[in-house]
Short mmCIF file of C-alpha atoms and ligand atoms in Angstrom, two decimals:
data_model
loop_
_atom_site.label_atom_id
_atom_site.label_comp_id
_atom_site.label_asym_id
_atom_site.label_seq_id
_atom_site.Cartn_x
_atom_site.Cartn_y
_atom_site.Cartn_z
CA UNK A 1 -0.40 14.32 24.65
CA UNK A 2 1.24 14.25 20.90
CA UNK A 3 1.30 18.14 20.58
CA UNK A 4 4.77 17.97 19.08
CA UNK A 5 3.59 15.28 16.21
CA UNK A 6 0.44 17.55 15.30
CA UNK A 7 2.58 20.96 15.16
CA UNK A 8 4.98 18.94 13.05
CA UNK A 9 2.32 17.65 10.61
CA UNK A 10 0.75 21.26 10.35
CA UNK A 11 4.13 22.92 9.60
CA UNK A 12 5.63 20.21 7.34
CA UNK A 13 2.37 18.47 5.79
CA UNK A 14 4.07 15.19 6.53
CA UNK A 15 4.92 12.52 9.03
CA UNK A 16 6.50 9.41 8.72
CA UNK A 17 4.54 6.12 8.86
CA UNK A 18 5.76 5.39 12.31
CA UNK A 19 4.51 8.72 13.44
CA UNK A 20 1.08 8.56 11.82
CA UNK A 21 0.53 5.21 13.25
CA UNK A 22 1.53 6.75 16.77
CA UNK A 23 -0.63 9.74 16.40
CA UNK A 24 -3.72 7.55 15.40
CA UNK A 25 -3.09 4.97 18.14
CA UNK A 26 -2.43 7.14 21.04
CA UNK A 27 -5.13 9.71 20.16
CA UNK A 28 -6.87 11.76 23.00
CA UNK A 29 -9.54 14.15 23.02
CA UNK A 30 -6.97 16.98 23.66
CA UNK A 31 -5.19 15.86 20.56
CA UNK A 32 -8.32 16.02 18.27
CA UNK A 33 -9.18 19.47 19.74
CA UNK A 34 -5.59 20.64 18.48
CA UNK A 35 -5.60 18.67 15.44
CA UNK A 36 -8.75 19.62 14.17
CA UNK A 37 -8.15 23.47 14.97
CA UNK A 38 -4.96 23.40 13.07
CA UNK A 39 -6.75 21.64 10.07
CA UNK A 40 -9.45 24.21 10.03
CA UNK A 41 -6.88 26.87 10.05
CA UNK A 42 -5.15 25.29 7.15
CA UNK A 43 -8.28 24.92 5.19
CA UNK A 44 -9.06 28.66 5.94
CA UNK A 45 -5.65 29.64 4.59
CA UNK A 46 -6.19 27.92 1.29
CA UNK A 47 -9.97 28.36 0.91
CA UNK A 48 -11.22 30.78 3.65
CA UNK A 49 -14.57 29.22 5.17
CA UNK A 50 -15.84 28.62 1.72
CA UNK A 51 -17.94 25.29 1.39
CA UNK A 52 -18.51 23.88 -1.97
CA UNK A 53 -21.42 22.07 -2.96
CA UNK A 54 -21.92 19.05 -5.54
CA UNK A 55 -25.39 17.88 -6.61
CA UNK A 56 -25.32 14.06 -6.45
CA UNK A 57 -27.24 12.22 -9.02
CA UNK A 58 -27.48 8.60 -8.31
CA UNK A 59 -28.42 7.53 -11.77
CA UNK A 60 -28.45 3.63 -11.36
CA UNK A 61 -28.82 1.02 -8.39
CA UNK A 62 -27.85 -1.84 -10.67
CA UNK A 63 -24.28 -3.07 -10.08
CA UNK A 64 -22.46 -5.86 -11.65
CA UNK A 65 -19.94 -6.10 -8.63
CA UNK A 66 -20.53 -7.95 -5.41
CA UNK A 67 -18.35 -5.81 -2.96
CA UNK A 68 -19.11 -7.67 0.21
CA UNK A 69 -19.93 -4.14 2.24
CA UNK A 70 -22.22 -2.48 -0.29
CA UNK A 71 -26.00 -2.68 -0.35
CA UNK A 72 -25.99 -2.44 -4.23
CA UNK A 73 -24.09 -5.84 -4.67
CA UNK A 74 -25.42 -8.00 -7.34
CA UNK A 75 -26.07 -10.64 -4.81
CA UNK A 76 -28.45 -8.55 -2.79
CA UNK A 77 -31.83 -9.82 -4.21
CA UNK A 78 -33.55 -7.42 -1.77
CA UNK A 79 -32.27 -4.39 -3.36
CA UNK A 80 -34.55 -2.45 -5.46
CA UNK A 81 -33.10 -1.60 -8.80
CA UNK A 82 -33.87 1.60 -11.04
CA UNK A 83 -32.17 3.52 -13.87
CA UNK A 84 -32.63 7.13 -14.73
CA UNK A 85 -32.92 8.02 -18.53
CA UNK A 86 -30.71 10.79 -19.98
CA UNK A 87 -33.75 12.86 -19.81
CA UNK A 88 -34.10 12.45 -16.28
CA UNK A 89 -30.79 12.99 -15.18
CA UNK A 90 -30.76 16.31 -17.38
CA UNK A 91 -33.76 17.35 -15.35
CA UNK A 92 -32.10 16.71 -11.97
CA UNK A 93 -29.23 19.00 -13.51
CA UNK A 94 -31.73 21.97 -14.49
CA UNK A 95 -33.21 21.63 -10.84
CA UNK A 96 -29.81 21.89 -9.35
CA UNK A 97 -28.53 24.62 -11.55
CA UNK A 98 -31.63 26.77 -10.35
CA UNK A 99 -30.57 26.16 -6.83
CA UNK A 100 -26.94 27.27 -7.54
CA UNK A 101 -25.13 24.02 -8.14
CA UNK A 102 -22.20 24.31 -10.46
CA UNK A 103 -21.01 20.60 -10.21
CA UNK A 104 -23.17 17.60 -10.86
CA UNK A 105 -21.71 14.29 -9.73
CA UNK A 106 -23.00 11.37 -11.82
CA UNK A 107 -22.78 8.39 -9.49
CA UNK A 108 -24.14 4.68 -9.91
CA UNK A 109 -23.39 1.05 -9.56
CA UNK A 110 -21.18 -0.38 -12.52
CA UNK A 111 -24.01 -0.83 -14.69
CA UNK A 112 -23.21 -2.03 -18.37
CA UNK A 113 -26.58 -0.51 -19.60
CA UNK A 114 -24.96 2.92 -19.82
CA UNK A 115 -22.46 2.37 -22.58
CA UNK A 116 -19.52 4.86 -23.37
CA UNK A 117 -21.73 6.23 -26.24
CA UNK A 118 -24.66 6.79 -23.76
CA UNK A 119 -22.40 8.55 -21.09
CA UNK A 120 -20.78 10.71 -23.73
CA UNK A 121 -24.07 11.69 -24.86
CA UNK A 122 -25.33 12.55 -21.36
CA UNK A 123 -22.07 14.52 -20.65
CA UNK A 124 -22.33 16.58 -23.80
CA UNK A 125 -25.95 17.52 -23.30
CA UNK A 126 -25.16 18.71 -19.68
CA UNK A 127 -21.88 20.65 -20.64
CA UNK A 128 -23.83 22.15 -23.48
CA UNK A 129 -26.89 23.25 -21.33
CA UNK A 130 -24.51 24.34 -18.26
CA UNK A 131 -21.24 25.38 -19.93
CA UNK A 132 -20.14 26.97 -16.45
CA UNK A 133 -20.88 23.76 -14.57
CA UNK A 134 -18.37 20.96 -13.84
CA UNK A 135 -19.34 17.47 -14.52
CA UNK A 136 -17.89 14.65 -11.92
CA UNK A 137 -18.16 11.33 -12.67
CA UNK A 138 -18.26 8.19 -10.19
CA UNK A 139 -19.08 5.22 -12.23
CA UNK A 140 -16.52 2.59 -10.85
CA UNK A 141 -13.82 0.81 -12.89
CA UNK A 142 -13.53 1.20 -16.66
CA UNK A 143 -10.91 0.99 -19.34
CA UNK A 144 -8.23 3.54 -20.11
CA UNK A 145 -10.08 4.17 -23.42
CA UNK A 146 -13.38 4.57 -21.84
CA UNK A 147 -12.04 7.04 -19.23
CA UNK A 148 -10.54 9.02 -22.03
CA UNK A 149 -13.66 9.00 -24.06
CA UNK A 150 -15.79 10.32 -21.27
CA UNK A 151 -13.31 12.84 -20.78
CA UNK A 152 -13.04 14.18 -24.29
CA UNK A 153 -16.73 14.18 -24.08
CA UNK A 154 -16.34 16.96 -21.31
CA UNK A 155 -16.19 15.16 -18.13
CA UNK A 156 -14.16 17.10 -15.63
CA UNK A 157 -13.56 14.99 -12.51
CA UNK A 158 -13.79 11.43 -11.63
CA UNK A 159 -14.30 9.94 -8.08
CA UNK A 160 -12.87 6.31 -7.60
CA UNK A 161 -12.27 5.62 -4.01
CA UNK A 162 -9.43 3.11 -3.59
CA UNK A 163 -11.15 1.71 -0.62
CA UNK A 164 -8.14 0.50 1.11
CA UNK A 165 -4.41 0.50 -0.14
CA UNK A 166 -3.63 -2.67 1.77
CA UNK A 167 -3.89 -5.57 -0.82
CA UNK A 168 -4.92 -8.19 1.70
CA UNK A 169 -7.52 -6.01 3.34
CA UNK A 170 -8.61 -5.10 -0.07
CA UNK A 171 -9.12 -8.91 -0.97
CA UNK A 172 -11.39 -9.38 2.45
CA UNK A 173 -13.75 -6.56 1.39
CA UNK A 174 -14.05 -7.63 -2.27
CA UNK A 175 -14.72 -10.61 -4.46
CA UNK A 176 -11.85 -12.25 -6.10
CA UNK A 177 -12.33 -10.78 -9.49
CA UNK A 178 -11.52 -7.35 -8.13
CA UNK A 179 -7.95 -6.28 -7.23
CA UNK A 180 -6.25 -3.52 -5.65
CA UNK A 181 -3.65 -3.35 -8.50
CA UNK A 182 -6.52 -2.71 -11.26
CA UNK A 183 -8.07 -0.01 -8.67
CA UNK A 184 -4.65 1.68 -8.49
CA UNK A 185 -4.12 1.48 -12.27
CA UNK A 186 -7.55 3.00 -12.94
CA UNK A 187 -6.49 5.93 -10.68
CA UNK A 188 -3.37 6.21 -12.59
CA UNK A 189 -4.92 6.50 -15.78
CA UNK A 190 -7.66 9.06 -14.70
CA UNK A 191 -4.95 11.35 -13.32
CA UNK A 192 -2.86 10.83 -16.72
CA UNK A 193 -5.85 11.63 -18.90
CA UNK A 194 -6.30 15.05 -16.83
CA UNK A 195 -9.23 14.27 -14.68
CA UNK A 196 -9.21 16.14 -11.36
CA UNK A 197 -9.48 12.84 -9.42
CA UNK A 198 -10.49 11.52 -6.16
CA UNK A 199 -9.56 8.68 -4.08
CA UNK A 200 -10.77 7.59 -0.39
CA UNK A 201 -11.61 4.96 1.65
CA UNK A 202 -14.24 3.82 4.45
CA UNK A 203 -13.18 4.43 8.10
CA UNK A 204 -13.76 1.15 10.35
CA UNK A 205 -14.47 -1.14 7.57
CA UNK A 206 -14.18 -4.79 8.61
CA UNK A 207 -10.54 -6.01 9.35
CA UNK A 208 -9.15 -2.48 9.06
CA UNK A 209 -6.14 -2.10 11.32
CA UNK A 210 -4.16 1.02 12.12
CA UNK A 211 -1.77 -0.23 9.74
CA UNK A 212 -4.21 -0.34 6.99
CA UNK A 213 -5.18 3.41 7.72
CA UNK A 214 -1.20 4.36 7.47
CA UNK A 215 -1.23 2.72 4.24
CA UNK A 216 -4.16 4.64 2.95
CA UNK A 217 -2.64 8.05 4.28
CA UNK A 218 0.77 7.32 2.53
CA UNK A 219 -0.94 6.38 -0.74
CA UNK A 220 -3.07 9.70 -0.49
CA UNK A 221 -0.11 11.79 0.34
CA UNK A 222 2.13 10.11 -2.56
CA UNK A 223 -0.74 10.08 -5.13
CA UNK A 224 -1.66 13.86 -4.56
CA UNK A 225 -5.33 13.47 -5.38
CA UNK A 226 -7.33 16.46 -5.95
CA UNK A 227 -10.20 15.13 -3.77
CA UNK A 228 -10.38 12.60 -1.21
CA UNK A 229 -13.59 11.05 0.03
CA UNK A 230 -13.80 9.33 3.39
CA UNK A 231 -16.66 8.29 5.59
CA UNK A 232 -17.64 5.69 8.24
CA UNK A 233 -18.39 2.12 7.07
CA UNK A 234 -22.05 1.43 7.87
CA UNK A 235 -23.54 -1.88 7.80
CA UNK A 236 -26.11 -2.83 5.43
CA UNK A 237 -28.35 -5.61 6.55
CA UNK A 238 -28.60 -7.53 3.37
CA UNK A 239 -24.74 -7.94 2.82
CA UNK A 240 -22.29 -10.41 4.46
CA UNK A 241 -21.04 -7.43 6.85
CA UNK A 242 -24.57 -6.84 7.94
CA UNK A 243 -23.83 -7.64 11.58
CA UNK A 244 -20.35 -5.98 11.60
CA UNK A 245 -19.75 -2.87 13.70
CA UNK A 246 -19.93 0.66 12.05
CA UNK A 247 -17.07 3.12 11.81
CA UNK A 248 -17.09 5.87 14.37
CA UNK A 249 -17.46 9.70 14.07
CA UNK A 250 -14.53 10.31 16.22
CA UNK A 251 -11.78 8.49 14.06
CA UNK A 252 -13.63 9.87 10.85
CA UNK A 253 -13.10 13.26 12.15
CA UNK A 254 -9.74 12.60 13.29
CA UNK A 255 -8.63 11.33 9.85
CA UNK A 256 -10.29 14.11 8.04
CA UNK A 257 -8.18 16.41 10.00
CA UNK A 258 -4.87 14.48 9.14
CA UNK A 259 -5.70 14.56 5.37
CA UNK A 260 -6.31 18.07 5.33
CA UNK A 261 -2.99 18.78 6.92
CA UNK A 262 -1.31 16.18 4.74
CA UNK A 263 -2.73 17.89 1.58
CA UNK A 264 -3.67 21.47 2.45
CA UNK A 265 -5.41 22.00 -1.06
CA UNK A 266 -7.48 18.93 -1.14
CA UNK A 267 -11.04 19.11 -1.75
CA UNK A 268 -12.68 17.18 1.25
CA UNK A 269 -16.37 16.45 1.50
CA UNK A 270 -18.21 16.01 4.81
CA UNK A 271 -20.13 13.06 3.53
CA UNK A 272 -23.50 11.69 3.70
CA UNK A 273 -22.16 8.82 5.66
CA UNK A 274 -20.80 10.99 8.23
CA UNK A 275 -24.26 12.69 8.40
CA UNK A 276 -25.69 9.24 8.85
CA UNK A 277 -23.80 7.98 11.90
CA UNK A 278 -24.40 11.35 13.75
CA UNK A 279 -27.13 14.15 13.45
CA UNK A 280 -24.50 16.72 13.40
CA UNK A 281 -21.76 14.69 11.54
CA UNK A 282 -21.37 16.90 8.53
CA UNK A 283 -20.98 20.06 10.74
CA UNK A 284 -18.39 18.41 13.00
CA UNK A 285 -16.62 17.29 9.77
CA UNK A 286 -16.39 20.95 8.34
CA UNK A 287 -15.11 22.10 11.73
CA UNK A 288 -12.41 19.38 11.34
CA UNK A 289 -11.31 20.66 7.87
CA UNK A 290 -13.84 19.52 5.40
CA UNK A 291 -14.76 22.03 2.66
CA UNK A 292 -17.42 20.28 0.37
CA UNK A 293 -20.79 18.97 0.79
CA UNK A 294 -22.75 16.75 -1.52
CA UNK A 295 -26.66 17.03 -1.17
CA UNK A 296 -28.61 14.66 -3.14
CA UNK A 297 -30.23 15.92 -6.40
CA UNK A 298 -31.67 12.42 -7.32
CA UNK A 299 -35.33 12.44 -7.77
CA UNK A 300 -37.15 11.69 -4.46
CA UNK A 301 -38.85 8.76 -5.64
CA UNK A 302 -35.77 6.66 -6.17
CA UNK A 303 -33.66 8.07 -3.26
CA UNK A 304 -34.47 5.05 -0.83
CA UNK A 305 -33.59 2.65 -3.61
CA UNK A 306 -30.04 3.99 -3.70
CA UNK A 307 -29.25 2.11 -0.51
CA UNK A 308 -25.44 1.47 -0.12
CA UNK A 309 -25.73 1.26 3.71
CA UNK A 310 -28.66 1.21 6.18
CA UNK A 311 -30.68 4.36 7.43
CA UNK A 312 -29.19 6.76 4.60
CA UNK A 313 -30.20 10.37 5.34
CA UNK A 314 -31.90 12.85 3.04
CA UNK A 315 -33.94 10.22 1.30
CA UNK A 316 -37.21 11.87 1.81
CA UNK A 317 -36.56 15.54 0.79
CA UNK A 318 -36.62 17.55 -2.38
CA UNK A 319 -33.32 19.07 -3.39
CA UNK A 320 -34.40 22.56 -2.40
CA UNK A 321 -35.20 21.43 1.14
CA UNK A 322 -31.99 19.44 1.33
CA UNK A 323 -29.87 22.55 0.31
CA UNK A 324 -31.61 24.90 2.68
CA UNK A 325 -31.11 22.43 5.55
CA UNK A 326 -27.44 21.83 4.54
CA UNK A 327 -26.88 25.52 4.20
CA UNK A 328 -28.12 26.11 7.80
CA UNK A 329 -25.84 23.32 8.94
CA UNK A 330 -22.88 24.61 7.09
CA UNK A 331 -23.34 28.02 8.98
CA UNK A 332 -23.54 26.68 12.30
CA UNK A 333 -20.13 25.05 11.62
CA UNK A 334 -18.74 28.64 10.70
CA UNK A 335 -18.81 28.05 6.69
CA UNK A 336 -20.46 29.48 3.82
CA UNK A 337 -22.01 27.54 0.94
CA UNK A 338 -21.12 29.19 -2.19
CA UNK A 339 -22.12 29.38 -5.69
CA UNK A 340 -18.97 28.12 -7.46
CA UNK A 341 -17.55 25.11 -9.56
CA UNK A 342 -15.11 24.89 -6.62
CA UNK A 343 -12.13 23.59 -8.80
CA UNK A 344 -9.11 22.18 -7.29
CA UNK A 345 -5.99 24.19 -6.44
CA UNK A 346 -3.83 21.36 -7.15
CA UNK A 347 -2.29 21.43 -10.73
CA UNK A 348 -4.39 18.96 -12.88
CA UNK A 349 -1.40 16.46 -13.77
N1 LIG B 1 -20.82 1.80 4.35
C1 LIG B 1 -20.08 3.11 4.01
N2 LIG B 1 -19.72 3.38 2.81
C2 LIG B 1 -19.95 2.59 1.80
N3 LIG B 1 -19.72 2.46 0.43
C3 LIG B 1 -20.02 1.45 0.14
N4 LIG B 1 -20.50 0.61 0.83
C4 LIG B 1 -20.76 1.27 2.03
C5 LIG B 1 -21.14 1.08 3.23
N5 LIG B 1 -21.69 -0.04 3.82
C6 LIG B 1 -18.86 3.78 -0.02
C7 LIG B 1 -17.78 3.06 -0.81
C8 LIG B 1 -17.87 3.49 -2.30
C9 LIG B 1 -18.91 4.84 -2.04
C10 LIG B 1 -19.72 4.98 -3.29
O1 LIG B 1 -19.55 4.13 -0.93
O2 LIG B 1 -16.45 3.55 -0.15
O3 LIG B 1 -16.86 3.96 -2.86
FE1 LIG B 2 -30.69 16.78 3.32
FE2 LIG B 2 -30.62 17.83 5.44
S1 LIG B 2 -29.46 17.92 4.11
S2 LIG B 2 -32.36 17.09 4.55
#
């Protein structure tokens, strides 16, 4: 058992690359039990048992990119495409605000229909209507100038998973017009502009090795993001990776705990993908050190169309039902859902 490594990680919030690799490769159930106990302890020291909620609004299923893993990729002719209007987005926020959400996450495929002007207008209206709520964007790669305009319009946070910190691995998951270099330069821009910034990766994506994961963890430790999103890769039948194996619950939980210990103050969601590979995945994620959940606020009529991967959960329920169910789940994991913006405790720049 790697007890010493785990205690070192807990005490120093770091390990060498070699040690991280060893911890991951040699992991046992006993290791996971201790690691997750320490991670939960660390999270409680920073945030108590509070779990922050973010209302996810999936505003567009159009995407100009062709990532090999994603069901929204442009080559997927079976994908059902939709766009929400500014009014529909605001109406989702209204529903969410009444339910206690104080963060709205606008997430969509890379869809040129939404110009900077249109996004700025949407952000301004949301902030004007709900001045005490945070707006998080998850719109993919844009120019430095575009990120800046959206920030100046009032956006507070930006999620852009780096997907993998190994450039060769990046190349096997993406078409050639996308590069890790550009991804990283976007992340740097976002932080520099002043966004609370989130990166992250999929666990168990095709061709991922322990070495790739160690690079992801090192990048996360060095970059010091405010948020980290990780979830298992789940195949989508209409993509080139449709026959690949999904990432495991067990490794995802193990990595959530490592990330909590590497970055004690990070905001770490128990993702929908985790809830999709196991009925109690999100609860287990919270027990392993996660402190954010992101229930769906999209109109029920479009939920099934935002199909990044197969069998996604929570596509049939109204926002209120989703929240109720999630509240119960968080409670069974020992957490407490709170009405709060849930800002990062990491300094902005
Ligand atoms: N399985 C799991 N996660 C996926 N994502 C995209 N496709 C899949 C999939 N098949 C993740 C990516 C992206 C985020 C919005 O969803 O990491 O950044
Ligand atoms: Fe959405 Fe349970 S969290 S139905």
